[in-house]
XYZ file of C-alpha atoms in Angstrom:
280
model
C 36.429 38.403 -189.475
C 38.481 38.177 -186.268
C 41.689 38.268 -188.255
C 40.493 41.334 -190.107
C 39.640 43.126 -186.874
C 42.975 42.112 -185.377
C 44.754 43.442 -188.446
C 42.887 46.725 -188.202
C 43.739 46.961 -184.506
C 47.417 46.327 -185.146
C 47.404 48.901 -187.919
C 45.774 51.427 -185.627
C 48.349 50.731 -182.914
C 51.152 51.189 -185.418
C 49.645 54.478 -186.586
C 49.522 55.655 -182.980
C 53.067 54.485 -182.266
C 54.641 56.083 -185.313
C 54.339 59.700 -184.053
C 55.491 58.632 -180.594
C 58.466 56.787 -182.091
C 59.317 59.751 -184.277
C 59.106 62.117 -181.290
C 61.333 59.863 -179.166
C 63.831 59.475 -181.988
C 63.893 63.250 -182.533
C 64.436 63.849 -178.816
C 67.277 61.328 -178.615
C 68.814 62.790 -181.750
C 68.657 66.298 -180.269
C 70.273 65.121 -177.033
C 73.066 63.432 -178.990
C 73.607 66.679 -180.903
C 73.776 68.614 -177.613
C 76.342 66.157 -176.233
C 78.374 66.476 -179.427
C 78.263 70.278 -179.250
C 79.425 70.263 -175.629
C 82.251 67.875 -176.512
C 83.355 70.315 -179.227
C 83.273 73.186 -176.710
C 85.413 71.199 -174.272
C 87.819 70.395 -177.092
C 88.181 74.118 -177.832
C 88.397 74.978 -174.086
C 85.261 77.072 -174.444
C 83.468 77.100 -171.091
C 80.990 79.918 -171.709
C 77.457 79.184 -170.619
C 76.229 76.516 -168.256
C 77.078 72.852 -168.430
C 74.563 70.663 -170.247
C 71.891 69.238 -167.937
C 70.549 66.164 -169.693
C 67.725 63.901 -168.598
C 67.150 61.052 -170.977
C 65.073 57.869 -170.726
C 68.146 56.091 -172.093
C 70.444 55.220 -169.182
C 73.555 55.183 -171.353
C 72.928 58.777 -172.460
C 72.513 59.890 -168.854
C 75.784 58.178 -167.927
C 77.575 59.777 -170.878
C 76.162 63.216 -170.031
C 77.259 62.934 -166.395
C 80.766 61.801 -167.378
C 81.031 64.676 -169.853
C 79.872 67.169 -167.222
C 82.510 65.948 -164.761
C 85.174 66.120 -167.473
C 84.092 69.663 -168.413
C 84.320 70.817 -164.795
C 87.722 69.197 -164.316
C 89.170 70.589 -167.544
C 87.802 74.041 -166.744
C 89.341 73.985 -163.264
C 92.727 72.865 -164.578
C 92.611 75.460 -167.332
C 91.848 78.229 -164.844
C 94.665 77.070 -162.576
C 97.088 77.032 -165.497
C 95.947 80.493 -166.539
C 96.472 81.873 -163.029
C 99.895 80.216 -162.777
C 100.897 81.691 -166.145
C 99.737 85.119 -165.023
C 101.727 84.909 -161.791
C 104.795 83.703 -163.676
C 104.469 86.691 -166.008
C 104.199 89.024 -163.000
C 107.226 87.355 -161.418
C 109.323 87.853 -164.560
C 108.210 91.480 -164.904
C 109.012 92.200 -161.241
C 112.404 90.515 -161.614
C 113.237 92.741 -164.582
C 112.194 95.830 -162.624
C 114.369 94.754 -159.691
C 117.370 94.351 -161.973
C 116.916 97.850 -163.420
C 116.137 99.728 -160.195
C 118.978 101.798 -158.709
C 117.156 103.772 -156.018
C 116.903 101.828 -152.758
C 113.492 103.132 -151.692
C 112.059 102.420 -155.129
C 113.628 98.958 -155.005
C 111.974 98.180 -151.678
C 108.655 99.401 -153.042
C 109.010 97.224 -156.146
C 109.692 94.193 -153.959
C 106.752 94.823 -151.649
C 104.099 95.741 -154.201
C 105.351 93.135 -156.673
C 104.782 90.479 -154.028
C 101.307 91.808 -153.292
C 100.438 91.602 -156.993
C 101.490 87.949 -157.124
C 99.615 87.094 -153.915
C 96.492 89.291 -153.831
C 96.093 90.371 -150.212
C 95.002 93.292 -148.072
C 98.453 94.358 -146.914
C 102.141 93.484 -147.006
C 105.120 94.383 -144.828
C 108.861 94.279 -145.472
C 111.317 93.647 -142.611
C 115.066 94.095 -143.064
C 117.790 92.651 -140.874
C 119.889 95.187 -138.982
C 123.562 95.043 -137.879
C 122.193 94.588 -134.342
C 120.732 91.206 -135.399
C 117.125 92.350 -135.331
C 114.312 92.635 -137.851
C 113.205 96.209 -138.486
C 109.937 97.334 -140.063
C 111.090 98.972 -143.313
C 108.031 99.461 -145.517
C 104.323 98.701 -145.729
C 101.772 98.815 -148.517
C 99.405 100.688 -146.194
C 99.952 104.300 -145.177
C 99.848 103.716 -141.409
C 102.956 104.591 -139.389
C 105.659 101.951 -139.089
C 106.286 100.535 -135.591
C 109.364 102.016 -133.959
C 110.564 98.792 -132.285
C 112.660 95.940 -133.729
C 112.164 92.203 -133.403
C 115.315 90.612 -131.899
C 116.517 87.444 -133.611
C 118.153 86.322 -130.354
C 116.334 86.212 -127.031
C 118.190 88.760 -124.839
C 117.370 86.772 -121.702
C 118.333 83.243 -122.735
C 120.658 83.948 -125.657
C 118.729 81.400 -127.704
C 117.219 81.979 -131.166
C 113.995 83.947 -130.825
C 111.468 81.526 -132.336
C 108.511 83.093 -130.534
C 107.446 85.267 -133.471
C 106.513 84.204 -136.964
C 108.780 86.730 -138.695
C 111.836 85.894 -136.587
C 111.234 82.152 -137.023
C 111.164 82.569 -140.810
C 114.398 84.583 -140.711
C 116.251 82.268 -138.323
C 115.309 79.050 -140.108
C 115.157 80.488 -143.641
C 111.719 78.934 -144.001
C 108.351 80.181 -145.265
C 105.537 80.175 -142.695
C 101.819 80.014 -143.508
C 99.102 80.775 -140.942
C 95.463 80.244 -141.908
C 93.928 81.810 -138.793
C 95.827 84.177 -136.516
C 93.328 83.726 -133.676
C 93.706 79.948 -133.507
C 97.499 79.887 -134.020
C 99.450 78.198 -131.222
C 103.000 77.915 -132.624
C 103.876 81.615 -132.310
C 103.130 84.626 -130.145
C 100.479 86.504 -132.152
C 99.618 89.089 -129.495
C 101.470 91.846 -131.376
C 99.616 91.028 -134.597
C 96.284 91.016 -132.777
C 97.114 94.333 -131.114
C 98.062 95.803 -134.493
C 94.718 94.575 -135.871
C 92.842 96.466 -133.155
C 94.864 99.654 -133.554
C 94.914 99.803 -137.364
C 91.443 98.479 -138.109
C 92.912 95.786 -140.379
C 91.892 92.501 -138.758
C 94.670 90.081 -139.680
C 93.413 86.537 -140.249
C 95.687 84.740 -142.719
C 99.415 85.492 -142.962
C 102.209 84.280 -145.227
C 105.840 85.032 -144.307
C 108.745 84.485 -146.709
C 112.450 85.066 -145.908
C 114.765 87.076 -148.177
C 117.889 85.008 -148.751
C 120.569 85.944 -151.337
C 123.279 83.764 -152.848
C 125.172 82.937 -149.647
C 122.009 81.752 -147.897
C 122.088 84.314 -145.081
C 118.664 85.869 -144.552
C 118.684 89.662 -144.944
C 114.983 90.325 -144.432
C 111.439 88.992 -144.447
C 108.349 89.608 -146.569
C 105.005 89.251 -144.823
C 101.610 89.188 -146.555
C 98.364 89.674 -144.632
C 94.851 88.459 -145.494
C 94.773 86.639 -148.796
C 91.798 87.684 -150.936
C 89.619 85.471 -153.093
C 89.915 86.971 -156.582
C 86.256 86.255 -157.351
C 84.502 87.279 -154.138
C 87.044 89.546 -152.404
C 86.653 87.581 -149.161
C 89.614 86.932 -146.851
C 90.766 83.332 -147.299
C 93.833 81.246 -146.363
C 96.863 81.638 -148.615
C 97.040 79.115 -151.437
C 100.044 76.793 -150.831
C 100.840 77.074 -154.557
C 101.685 80.764 -153.986
C 104.603 79.943 -151.714
C 106.842 78.836 -154.582
C 106.193 82.020 -156.590
C 106.841 84.249 -153.579
C 109.994 82.357 -152.667
C 111.252 82.941 -156.210
C 110.425 86.647 -155.874
C 112.113 86.779 -152.466
C 115.272 85.196 -153.900
C 115.417 87.785 -156.701
C 114.700 90.587 -154.252
C 117.395 89.377 -151.873
C 119.988 89.313 -154.668
C 118.993 92.827 -155.776
C 119.234 94.154 -152.197
C 122.513 92.344 -151.629
C 123.942 93.869 -154.789
C 122.898 97.338 -153.652
C 124.476 96.744 -150.253
C 127.724 95.664 -151.930
C 127.716 98.704 -154.200
C 127.065 100.989 -151.230
C 129.915 99.357 -149.297
C 132.271 99.765 -152.275
C 131.286 103.408 -152.611
C 131.972 104.019 -148.921
C 135.339 102.295 -149.269
C 136.274 104.430 -152.284
C 135.175 107.607 -150.496
C 137.267 106.613 -147.484
C 140.300 105.962 -149.725
C 139.830 109.334 -151.450
C 139.646 111.088 -148.077
C 142.726 109.204 -146.884
C 144.720 110.175 -149.995
C 143.535 113.763 -149.703
């Protein structure tokens, strides 16, 4: 009799466990399907929707889900970075082609300035050109405010030494890009002029990237300066991405060659005009 009751009890327990086992198996099967589907999405570089949030009583499934989530995030980040780099490279090539075709000097300067701003999204950009008097002159801005009437001397008139006090002159003298994350905490250069310009124009400069224009012979003929990098997603002012420096240096090199070619053509034209006047 005891054996019979024990058998009935075991049978009852099995009957109760069967639905629970089936439910657990179905749940685990569904979670495995979800993991497989997310793996297929990662394989196809499809990152639409949220990452899978899996909570399983099986520790191995939780570990696999976490590893897959980290991999998805990493692959998505690298894919986005590659996409942005490809886009900037495309913009760089397009700007280079426009520079090669442009004959008008003012249009050329505008192509240089706005092409750089497209590659490095920012609030404003300024182009300085070197003068025969060995100064940097404000030549063009993306904003409509009036250009300053003074030049930045490349040589200190008092000491006769290179004028390294300003960011733009330092970049031109040393043929070196300069990145500043916060104008108001910068200690390497005199930023009083930039801060004064911020107060007068209403554009509060925070982050600045300065790139020299250097043609084939290596002599700097100008400087490009970009103000307040913008986060493409939020529109907030952020520091300039160090990865942008290489793209802007490539643009600056193309721009310098285009400007140098125009200067040479202008000099040749003046020489021919002088010869014609002399013969006449």
